[in-house]
Backbone as a chain_set.jsonl record, in Angstrom:
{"seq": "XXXXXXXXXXXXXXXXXXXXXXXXXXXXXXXXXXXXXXXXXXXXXXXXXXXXXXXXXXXXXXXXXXXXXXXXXXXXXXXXXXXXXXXXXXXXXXXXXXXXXXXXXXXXXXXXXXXXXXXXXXXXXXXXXXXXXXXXXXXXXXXXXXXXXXXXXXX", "coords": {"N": [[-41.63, 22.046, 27.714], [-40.915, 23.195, 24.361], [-38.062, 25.332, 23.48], [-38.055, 27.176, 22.032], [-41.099, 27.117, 21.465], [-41.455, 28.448, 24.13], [-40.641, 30.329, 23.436], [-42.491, 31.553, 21.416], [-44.785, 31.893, 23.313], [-43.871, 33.642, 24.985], [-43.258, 35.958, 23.689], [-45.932, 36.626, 22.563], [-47.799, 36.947, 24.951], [-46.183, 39.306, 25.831], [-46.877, 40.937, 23.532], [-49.812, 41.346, 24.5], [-49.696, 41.919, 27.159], [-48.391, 44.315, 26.939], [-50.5, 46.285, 25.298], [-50.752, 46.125, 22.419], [-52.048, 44.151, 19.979], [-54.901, 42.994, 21.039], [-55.291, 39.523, 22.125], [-56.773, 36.75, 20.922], [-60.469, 36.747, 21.035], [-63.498, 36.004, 22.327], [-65.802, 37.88, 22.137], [-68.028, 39.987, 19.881], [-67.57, 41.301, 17.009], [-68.638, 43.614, 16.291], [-68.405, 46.208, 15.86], [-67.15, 46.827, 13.882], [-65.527, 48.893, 11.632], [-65.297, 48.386, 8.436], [-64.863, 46.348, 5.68], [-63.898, 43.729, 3.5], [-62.813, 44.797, 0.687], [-62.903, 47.105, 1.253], [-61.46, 47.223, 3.589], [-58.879, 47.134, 3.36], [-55.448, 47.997, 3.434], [-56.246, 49.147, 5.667], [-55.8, 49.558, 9.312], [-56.121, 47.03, 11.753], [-56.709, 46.912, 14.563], [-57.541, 49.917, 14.499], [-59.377, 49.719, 12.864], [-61.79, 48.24, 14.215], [-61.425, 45.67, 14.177], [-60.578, 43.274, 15.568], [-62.631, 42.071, 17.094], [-63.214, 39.283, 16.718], [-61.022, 38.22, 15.974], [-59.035, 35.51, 14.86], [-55.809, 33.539, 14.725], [-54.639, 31.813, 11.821], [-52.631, 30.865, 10.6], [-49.093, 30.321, 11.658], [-45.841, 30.959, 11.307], [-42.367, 30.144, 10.904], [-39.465, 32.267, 9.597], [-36.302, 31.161, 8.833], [-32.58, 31.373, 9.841], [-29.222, 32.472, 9.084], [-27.947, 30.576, 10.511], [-29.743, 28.306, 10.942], [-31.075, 29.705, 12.938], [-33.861, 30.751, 13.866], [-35.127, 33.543, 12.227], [-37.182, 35.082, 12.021], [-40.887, 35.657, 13.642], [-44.036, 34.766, 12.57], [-46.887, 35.58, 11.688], [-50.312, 34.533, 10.554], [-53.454, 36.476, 10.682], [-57.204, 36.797, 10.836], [-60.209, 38.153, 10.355], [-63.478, 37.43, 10.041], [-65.142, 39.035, 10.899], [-64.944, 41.33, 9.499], [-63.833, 40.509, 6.956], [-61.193, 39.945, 6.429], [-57.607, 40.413, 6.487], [-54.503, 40.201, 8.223], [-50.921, 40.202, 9.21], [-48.627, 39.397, 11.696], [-45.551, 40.12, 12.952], [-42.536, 39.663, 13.976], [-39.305, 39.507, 14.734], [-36.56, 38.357, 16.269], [-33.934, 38.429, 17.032], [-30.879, 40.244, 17.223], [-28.583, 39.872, 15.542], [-30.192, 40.198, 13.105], [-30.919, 42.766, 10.825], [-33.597, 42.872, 10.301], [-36.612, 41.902, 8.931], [-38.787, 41.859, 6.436], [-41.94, 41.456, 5.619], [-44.863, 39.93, 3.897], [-48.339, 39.876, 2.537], [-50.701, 39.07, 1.189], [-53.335, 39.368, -1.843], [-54.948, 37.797, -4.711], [-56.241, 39.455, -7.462], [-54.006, 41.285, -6.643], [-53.497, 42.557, -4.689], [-51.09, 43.864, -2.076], [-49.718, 44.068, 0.961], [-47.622, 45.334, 3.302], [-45.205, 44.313, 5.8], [-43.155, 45.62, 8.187], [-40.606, 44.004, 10.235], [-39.029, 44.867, 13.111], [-36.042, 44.388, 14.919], [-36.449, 43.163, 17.983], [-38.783, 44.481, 19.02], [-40.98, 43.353, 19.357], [-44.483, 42.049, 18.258], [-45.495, 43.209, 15.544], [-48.136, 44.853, 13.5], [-49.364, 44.282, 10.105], [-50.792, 46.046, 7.763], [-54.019, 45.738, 6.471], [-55.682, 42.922, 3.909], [-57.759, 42.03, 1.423], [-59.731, 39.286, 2.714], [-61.917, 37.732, 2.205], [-64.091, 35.079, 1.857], [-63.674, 32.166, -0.36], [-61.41, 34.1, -1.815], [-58.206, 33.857, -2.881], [-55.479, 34.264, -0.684], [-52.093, 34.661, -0.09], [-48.626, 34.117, 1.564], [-45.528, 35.583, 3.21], [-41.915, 36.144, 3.604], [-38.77, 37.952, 3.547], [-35.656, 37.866, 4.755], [-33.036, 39.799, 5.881], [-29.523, 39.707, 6.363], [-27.67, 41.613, 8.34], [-27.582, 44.133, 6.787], [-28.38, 43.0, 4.113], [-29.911, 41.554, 1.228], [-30.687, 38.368, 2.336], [-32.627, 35.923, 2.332], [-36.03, 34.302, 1.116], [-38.942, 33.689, 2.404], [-41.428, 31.612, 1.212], [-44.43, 30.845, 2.153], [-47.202, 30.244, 2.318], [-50.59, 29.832, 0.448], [-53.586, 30.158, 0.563], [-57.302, 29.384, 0.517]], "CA": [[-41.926, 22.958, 26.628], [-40.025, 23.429, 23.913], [-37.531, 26.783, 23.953], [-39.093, 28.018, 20.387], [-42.553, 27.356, 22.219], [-41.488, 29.275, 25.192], [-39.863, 31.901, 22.695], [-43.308, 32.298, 20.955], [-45.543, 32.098, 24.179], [-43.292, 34.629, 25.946], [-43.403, 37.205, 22.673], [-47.742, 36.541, 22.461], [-47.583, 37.372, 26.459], [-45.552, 40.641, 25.5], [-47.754, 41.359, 22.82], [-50.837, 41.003, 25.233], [-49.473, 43.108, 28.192], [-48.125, 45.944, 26.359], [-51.5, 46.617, 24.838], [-50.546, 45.997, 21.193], [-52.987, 43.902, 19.206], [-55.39, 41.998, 22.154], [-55.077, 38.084, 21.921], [-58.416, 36.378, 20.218], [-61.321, 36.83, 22.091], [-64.884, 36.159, 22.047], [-66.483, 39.232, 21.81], [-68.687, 39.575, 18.468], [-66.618, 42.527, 16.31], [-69.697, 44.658, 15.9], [-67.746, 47.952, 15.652], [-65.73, 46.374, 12.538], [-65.939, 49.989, 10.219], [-64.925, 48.412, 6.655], [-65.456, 44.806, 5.267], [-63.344, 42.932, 2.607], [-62.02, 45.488, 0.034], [-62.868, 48.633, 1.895], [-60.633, 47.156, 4.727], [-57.187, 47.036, 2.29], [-54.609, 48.894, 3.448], [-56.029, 49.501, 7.303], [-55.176, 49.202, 10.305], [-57.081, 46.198, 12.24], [-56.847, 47.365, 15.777], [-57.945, 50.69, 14.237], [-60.978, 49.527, 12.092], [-62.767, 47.343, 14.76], [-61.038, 43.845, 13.369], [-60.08, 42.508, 16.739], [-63.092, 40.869, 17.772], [-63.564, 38.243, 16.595], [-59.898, 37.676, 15.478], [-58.175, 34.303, 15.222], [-55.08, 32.43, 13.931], [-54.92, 31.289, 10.406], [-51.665, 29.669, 10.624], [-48.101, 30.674, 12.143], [-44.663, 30.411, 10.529], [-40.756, 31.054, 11.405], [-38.111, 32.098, 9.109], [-34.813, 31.068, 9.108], [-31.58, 32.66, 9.261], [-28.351, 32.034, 8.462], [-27.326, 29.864, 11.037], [-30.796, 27.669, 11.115], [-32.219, 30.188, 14.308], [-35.086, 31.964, 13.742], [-35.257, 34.976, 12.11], [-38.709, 36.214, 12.342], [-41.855, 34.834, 13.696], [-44.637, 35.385, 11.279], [-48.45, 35.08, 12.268], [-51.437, 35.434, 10.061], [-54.946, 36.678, 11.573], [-58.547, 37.081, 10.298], [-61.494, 38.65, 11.033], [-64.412, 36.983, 9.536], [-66.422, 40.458, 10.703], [-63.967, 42.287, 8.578], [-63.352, 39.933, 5.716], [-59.736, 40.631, 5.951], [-56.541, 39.435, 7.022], [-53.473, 40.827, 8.26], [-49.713, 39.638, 10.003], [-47.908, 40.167, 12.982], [-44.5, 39.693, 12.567], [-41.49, 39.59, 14.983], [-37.59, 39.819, 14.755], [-36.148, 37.728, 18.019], [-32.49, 38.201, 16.864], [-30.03, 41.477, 17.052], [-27.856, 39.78, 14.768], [-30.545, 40.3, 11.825], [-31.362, 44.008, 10.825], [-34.887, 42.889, 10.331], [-37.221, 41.008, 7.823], [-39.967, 42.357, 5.794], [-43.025, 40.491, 5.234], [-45.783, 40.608, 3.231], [-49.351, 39.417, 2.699], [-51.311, 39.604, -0.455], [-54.407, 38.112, -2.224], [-55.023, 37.28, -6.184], [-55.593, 39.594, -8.144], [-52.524, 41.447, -6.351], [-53.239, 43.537, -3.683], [-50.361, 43.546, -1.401], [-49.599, 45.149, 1.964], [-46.426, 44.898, 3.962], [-44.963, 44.576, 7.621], [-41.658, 45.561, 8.139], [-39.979, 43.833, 11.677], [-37.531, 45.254, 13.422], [-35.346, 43.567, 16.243], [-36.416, 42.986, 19.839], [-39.825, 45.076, 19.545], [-42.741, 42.754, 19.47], [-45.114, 41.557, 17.305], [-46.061, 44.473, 14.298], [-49.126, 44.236, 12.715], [-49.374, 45.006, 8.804], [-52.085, 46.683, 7.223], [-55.175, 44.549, 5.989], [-55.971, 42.553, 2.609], [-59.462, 41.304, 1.61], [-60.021, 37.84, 3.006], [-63.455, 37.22, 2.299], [-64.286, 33.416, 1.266], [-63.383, 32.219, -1.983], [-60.182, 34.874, -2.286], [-57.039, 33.433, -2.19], [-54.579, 35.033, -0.171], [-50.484, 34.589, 0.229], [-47.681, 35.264, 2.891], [-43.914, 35.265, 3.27], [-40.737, 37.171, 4.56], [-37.739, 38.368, 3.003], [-34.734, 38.106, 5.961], [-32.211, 40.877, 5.621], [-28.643, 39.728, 7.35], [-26.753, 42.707, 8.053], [-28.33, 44.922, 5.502], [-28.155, 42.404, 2.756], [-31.288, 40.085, 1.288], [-30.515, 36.89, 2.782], [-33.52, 34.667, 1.965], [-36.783, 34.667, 1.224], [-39.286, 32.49, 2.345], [-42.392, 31.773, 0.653], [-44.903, 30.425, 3.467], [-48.541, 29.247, 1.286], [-51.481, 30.336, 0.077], [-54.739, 29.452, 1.478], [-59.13, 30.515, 0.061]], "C": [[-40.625, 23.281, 25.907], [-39.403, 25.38, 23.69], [-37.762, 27.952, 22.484], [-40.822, 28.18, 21.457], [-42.53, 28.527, 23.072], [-41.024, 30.652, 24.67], [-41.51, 32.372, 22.622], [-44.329, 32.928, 21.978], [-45.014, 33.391, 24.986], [-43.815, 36.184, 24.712], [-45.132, 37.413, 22.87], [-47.908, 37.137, 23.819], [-47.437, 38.656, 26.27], [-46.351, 41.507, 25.649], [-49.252, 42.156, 23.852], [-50.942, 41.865, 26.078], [-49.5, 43.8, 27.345], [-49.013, 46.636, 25.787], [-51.397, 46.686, 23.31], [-51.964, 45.68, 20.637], [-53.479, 42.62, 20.46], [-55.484, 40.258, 21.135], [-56.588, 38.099, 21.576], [-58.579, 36.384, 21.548], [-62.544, 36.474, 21.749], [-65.894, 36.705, 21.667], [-66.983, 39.26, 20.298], [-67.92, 41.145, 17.955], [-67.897, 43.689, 15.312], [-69.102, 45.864, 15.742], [-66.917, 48.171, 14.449], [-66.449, 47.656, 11.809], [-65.508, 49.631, 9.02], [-65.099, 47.063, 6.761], [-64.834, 44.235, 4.217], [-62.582, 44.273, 1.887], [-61.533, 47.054, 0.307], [-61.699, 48.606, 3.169], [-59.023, 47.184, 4.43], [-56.855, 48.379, 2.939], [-55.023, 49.52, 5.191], [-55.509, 49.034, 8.215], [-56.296, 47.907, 11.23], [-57.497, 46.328, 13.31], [-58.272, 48.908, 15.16], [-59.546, 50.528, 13.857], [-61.964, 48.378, 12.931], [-62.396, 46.448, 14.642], [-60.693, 43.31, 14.705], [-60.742, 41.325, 17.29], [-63.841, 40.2, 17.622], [-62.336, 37.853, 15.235], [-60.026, 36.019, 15.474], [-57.172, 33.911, 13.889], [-55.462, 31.823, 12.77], [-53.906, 30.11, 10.415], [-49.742, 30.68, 11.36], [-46.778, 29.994, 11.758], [-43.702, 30.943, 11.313], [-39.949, 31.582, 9.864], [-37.239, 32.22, 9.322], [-34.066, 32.316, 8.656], [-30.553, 31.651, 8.989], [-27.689, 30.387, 9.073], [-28.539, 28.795, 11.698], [-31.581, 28.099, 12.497], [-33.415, 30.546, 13.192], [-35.214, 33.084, 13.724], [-36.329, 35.967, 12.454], [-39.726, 34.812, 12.919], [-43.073, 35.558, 12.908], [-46.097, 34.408, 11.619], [-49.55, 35.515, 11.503], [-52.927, 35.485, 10.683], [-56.245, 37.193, 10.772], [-59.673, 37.129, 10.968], [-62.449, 38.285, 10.302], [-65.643, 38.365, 9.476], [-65.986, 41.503, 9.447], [-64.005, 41.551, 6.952], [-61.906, 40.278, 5.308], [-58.754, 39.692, 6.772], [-55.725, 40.315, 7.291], [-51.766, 39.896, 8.963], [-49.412, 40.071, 10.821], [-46.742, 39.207, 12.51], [-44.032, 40.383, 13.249], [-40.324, 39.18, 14.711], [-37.158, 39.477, 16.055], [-34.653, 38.619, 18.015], [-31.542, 39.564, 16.844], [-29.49, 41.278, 16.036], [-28.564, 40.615, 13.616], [-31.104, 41.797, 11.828], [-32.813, 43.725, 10.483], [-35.433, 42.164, 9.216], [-38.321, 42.455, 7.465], [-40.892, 41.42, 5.291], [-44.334, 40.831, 4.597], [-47.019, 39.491, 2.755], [-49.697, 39.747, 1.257], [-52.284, 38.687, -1.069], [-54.194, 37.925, -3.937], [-55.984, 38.383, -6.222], [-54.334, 39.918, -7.934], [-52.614, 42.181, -5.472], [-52.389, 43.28, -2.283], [-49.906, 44.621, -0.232], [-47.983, 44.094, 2.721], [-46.003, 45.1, 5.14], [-43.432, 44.358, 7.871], [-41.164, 45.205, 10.215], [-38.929, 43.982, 11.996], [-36.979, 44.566, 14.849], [-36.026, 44.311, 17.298], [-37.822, 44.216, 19.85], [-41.287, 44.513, 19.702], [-43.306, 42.186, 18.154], [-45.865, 42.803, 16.622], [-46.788, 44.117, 13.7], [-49.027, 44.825, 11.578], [-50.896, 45.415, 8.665], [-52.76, 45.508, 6.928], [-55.105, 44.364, 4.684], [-57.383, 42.106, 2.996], [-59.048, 40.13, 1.871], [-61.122, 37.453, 2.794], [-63.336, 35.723, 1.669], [-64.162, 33.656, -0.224], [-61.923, 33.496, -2.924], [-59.098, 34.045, -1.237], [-55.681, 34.32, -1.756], [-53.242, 34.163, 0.225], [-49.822, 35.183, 1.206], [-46.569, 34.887, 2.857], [-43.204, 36.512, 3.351], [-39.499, 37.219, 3.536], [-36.761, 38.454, 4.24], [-33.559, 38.651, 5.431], [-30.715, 40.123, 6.424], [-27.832, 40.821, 7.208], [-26.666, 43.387, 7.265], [-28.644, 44.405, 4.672], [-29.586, 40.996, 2.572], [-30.155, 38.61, 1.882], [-31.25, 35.87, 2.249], [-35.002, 35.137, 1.93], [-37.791, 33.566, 1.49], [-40.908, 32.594, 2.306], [-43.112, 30.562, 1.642], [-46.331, 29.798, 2.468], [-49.501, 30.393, 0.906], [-52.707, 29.422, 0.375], [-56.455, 30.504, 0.361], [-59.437, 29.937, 1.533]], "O": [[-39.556, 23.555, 26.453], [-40.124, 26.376, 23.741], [-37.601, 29.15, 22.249], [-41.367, 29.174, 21.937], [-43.31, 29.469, 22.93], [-41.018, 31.736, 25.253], [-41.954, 33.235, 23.38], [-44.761, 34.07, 21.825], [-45.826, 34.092, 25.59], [-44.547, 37.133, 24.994], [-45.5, 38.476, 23.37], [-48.326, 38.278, 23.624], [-48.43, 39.353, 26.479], [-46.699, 42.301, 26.523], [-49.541, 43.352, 23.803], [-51.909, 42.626, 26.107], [-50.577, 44.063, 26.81], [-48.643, 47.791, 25.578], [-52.177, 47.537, 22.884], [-52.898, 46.481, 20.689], [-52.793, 41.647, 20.772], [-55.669, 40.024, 19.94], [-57.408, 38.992, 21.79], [-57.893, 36.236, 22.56], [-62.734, 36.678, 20.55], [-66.79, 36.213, 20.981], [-66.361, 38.569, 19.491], [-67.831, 42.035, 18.8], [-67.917, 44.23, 14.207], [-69.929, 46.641, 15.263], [-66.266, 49.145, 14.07], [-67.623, 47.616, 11.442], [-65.253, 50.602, 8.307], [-65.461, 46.563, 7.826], [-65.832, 44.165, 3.501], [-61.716, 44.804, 2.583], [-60.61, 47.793, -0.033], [-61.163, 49.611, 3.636], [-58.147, 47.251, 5.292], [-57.513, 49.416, 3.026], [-54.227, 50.211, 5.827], [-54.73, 48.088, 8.095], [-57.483, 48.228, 11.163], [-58.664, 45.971, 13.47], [-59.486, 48.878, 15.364], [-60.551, 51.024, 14.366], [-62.799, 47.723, 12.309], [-63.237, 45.729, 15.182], [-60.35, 42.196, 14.31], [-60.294, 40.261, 17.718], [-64.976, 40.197, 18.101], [-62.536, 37.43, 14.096], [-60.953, 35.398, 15.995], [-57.419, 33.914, 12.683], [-56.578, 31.31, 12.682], [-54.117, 28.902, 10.301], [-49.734, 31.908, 11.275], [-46.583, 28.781, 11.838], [-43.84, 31.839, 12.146], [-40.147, 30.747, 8.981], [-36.874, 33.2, 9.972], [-34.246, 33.323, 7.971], [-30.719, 30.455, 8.748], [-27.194, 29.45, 8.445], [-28.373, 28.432, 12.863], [-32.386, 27.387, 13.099], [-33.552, 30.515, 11.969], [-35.39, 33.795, 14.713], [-36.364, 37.101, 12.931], [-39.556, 33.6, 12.784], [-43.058, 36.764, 12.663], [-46.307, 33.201, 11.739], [-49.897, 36.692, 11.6], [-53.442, 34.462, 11.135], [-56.056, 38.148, 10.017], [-60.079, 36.42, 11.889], [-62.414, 39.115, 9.395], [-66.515, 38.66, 8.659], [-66.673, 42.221, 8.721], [-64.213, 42.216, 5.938], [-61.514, 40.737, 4.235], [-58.963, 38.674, 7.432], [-55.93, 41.398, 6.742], [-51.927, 38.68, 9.068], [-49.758, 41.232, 11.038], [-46.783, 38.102, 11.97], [-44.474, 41.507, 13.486], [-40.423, 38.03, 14.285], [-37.367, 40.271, 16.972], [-34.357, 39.377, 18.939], [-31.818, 39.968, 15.714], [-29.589, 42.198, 15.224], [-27.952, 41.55, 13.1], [-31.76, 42.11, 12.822], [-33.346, 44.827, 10.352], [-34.575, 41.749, 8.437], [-38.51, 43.542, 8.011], [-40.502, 40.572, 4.488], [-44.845, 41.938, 4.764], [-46.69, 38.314, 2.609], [-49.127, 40.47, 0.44], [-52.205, 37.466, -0.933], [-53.017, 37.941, -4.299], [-56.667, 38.509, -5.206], [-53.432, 39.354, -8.553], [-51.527, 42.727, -5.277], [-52.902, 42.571, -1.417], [-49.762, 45.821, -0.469], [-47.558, 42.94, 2.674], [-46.394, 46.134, 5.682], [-42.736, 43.345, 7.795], [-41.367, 45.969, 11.158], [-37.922, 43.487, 11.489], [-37.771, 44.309, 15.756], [-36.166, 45.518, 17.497], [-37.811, 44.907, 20.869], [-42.343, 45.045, 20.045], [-42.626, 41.924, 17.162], [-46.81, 43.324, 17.214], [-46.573, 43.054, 13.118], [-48.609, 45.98, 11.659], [-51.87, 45.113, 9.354], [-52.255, 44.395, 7.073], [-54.605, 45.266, 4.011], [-57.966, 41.899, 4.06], [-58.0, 39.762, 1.339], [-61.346, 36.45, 3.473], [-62.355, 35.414, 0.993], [-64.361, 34.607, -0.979], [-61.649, 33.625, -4.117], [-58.985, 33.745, -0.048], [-55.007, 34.951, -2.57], [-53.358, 33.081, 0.801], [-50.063, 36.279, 1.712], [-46.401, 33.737, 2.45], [-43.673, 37.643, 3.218], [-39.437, 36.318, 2.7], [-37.159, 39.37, 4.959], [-33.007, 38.035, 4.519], [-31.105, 39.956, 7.58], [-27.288, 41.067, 6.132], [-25.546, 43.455, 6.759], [-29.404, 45.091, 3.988], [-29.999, 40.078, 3.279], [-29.013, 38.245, 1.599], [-30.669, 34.929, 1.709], [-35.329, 36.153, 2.542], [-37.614, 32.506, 0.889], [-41.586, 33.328, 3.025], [-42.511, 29.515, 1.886], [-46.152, 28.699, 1.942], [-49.266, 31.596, 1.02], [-52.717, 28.191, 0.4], [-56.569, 31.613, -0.161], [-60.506, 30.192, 2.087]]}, "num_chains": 1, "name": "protein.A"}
């Protein structure tokens, strides 16, 4: 296994114990309280979105010295119609990234990661089918923008 693999598997592990945001599961997300536009701006743990999470797609961004600044995960709830990130800061060096999610027309929510605490979930955007939604990080080195890295857009 590679030592990025074992980085991310060890952080998801973390995540998992510590009772953060539970790993996908099976469970049908009948308790989801909001649904596509009503869900903007919540919390996903909070509003029922958990179950019947999963993976959209999972990114890194770089830093200065080609590590890995952040790890950067997007998740959707099909019960919800929404989306949100978890985003993670491995590195001391970097004072942290900021990342951010967002669909067309523009509604944008943000997840600020700070070193060595886990995976942070941002607030929700609508995801429902047929809305296209965006994601990407801004990496700070030592107070200062560093880079920004524009990750895709997906309906």
């Amino acid at each position: 296994m590679t030592r990025l693999r074992k980085a991310v598997t060890a952080m998801t592990a973390f995540v998992a114990m510590a009772g953060g945001l539970a790993v996908a599961t099976t469970e049908p997300a009948a308790a989801a309280g909001c649904y596509g536009p009503t869900c903007t701006g919540r919390a996903p743990g909070a509003s029922g979105c958990l179950g019947d999470q999963r993976r959209i797609d999972a990114r890194q961004a770089w830093g200065t010295n080609g590590d890995v600044a952040a790890y950067v995960e997007v998740w959707h709830s099909n019960a919800c119609g929404s989306a949100w990130l978890l985003t993670a800061v491995p590195f001391s060096a970097y004072n942290g990234t900021t990342s951010w999610i967002w669909n067309e027309p523009g509604t944008s929510q943000e997840v600020i990661g700070r070193v060595n605490t886990g995976f942070v979930p941002s607030p929700m955007v609508d995801d429902r089918p047929g809305i296209k939604t965006c994601f990407g990080t801004q990496v700070y080195r030592y107070g200062a923008k560093y880079t920004w890295n524009f990750y895709r857009c997906y309906t």
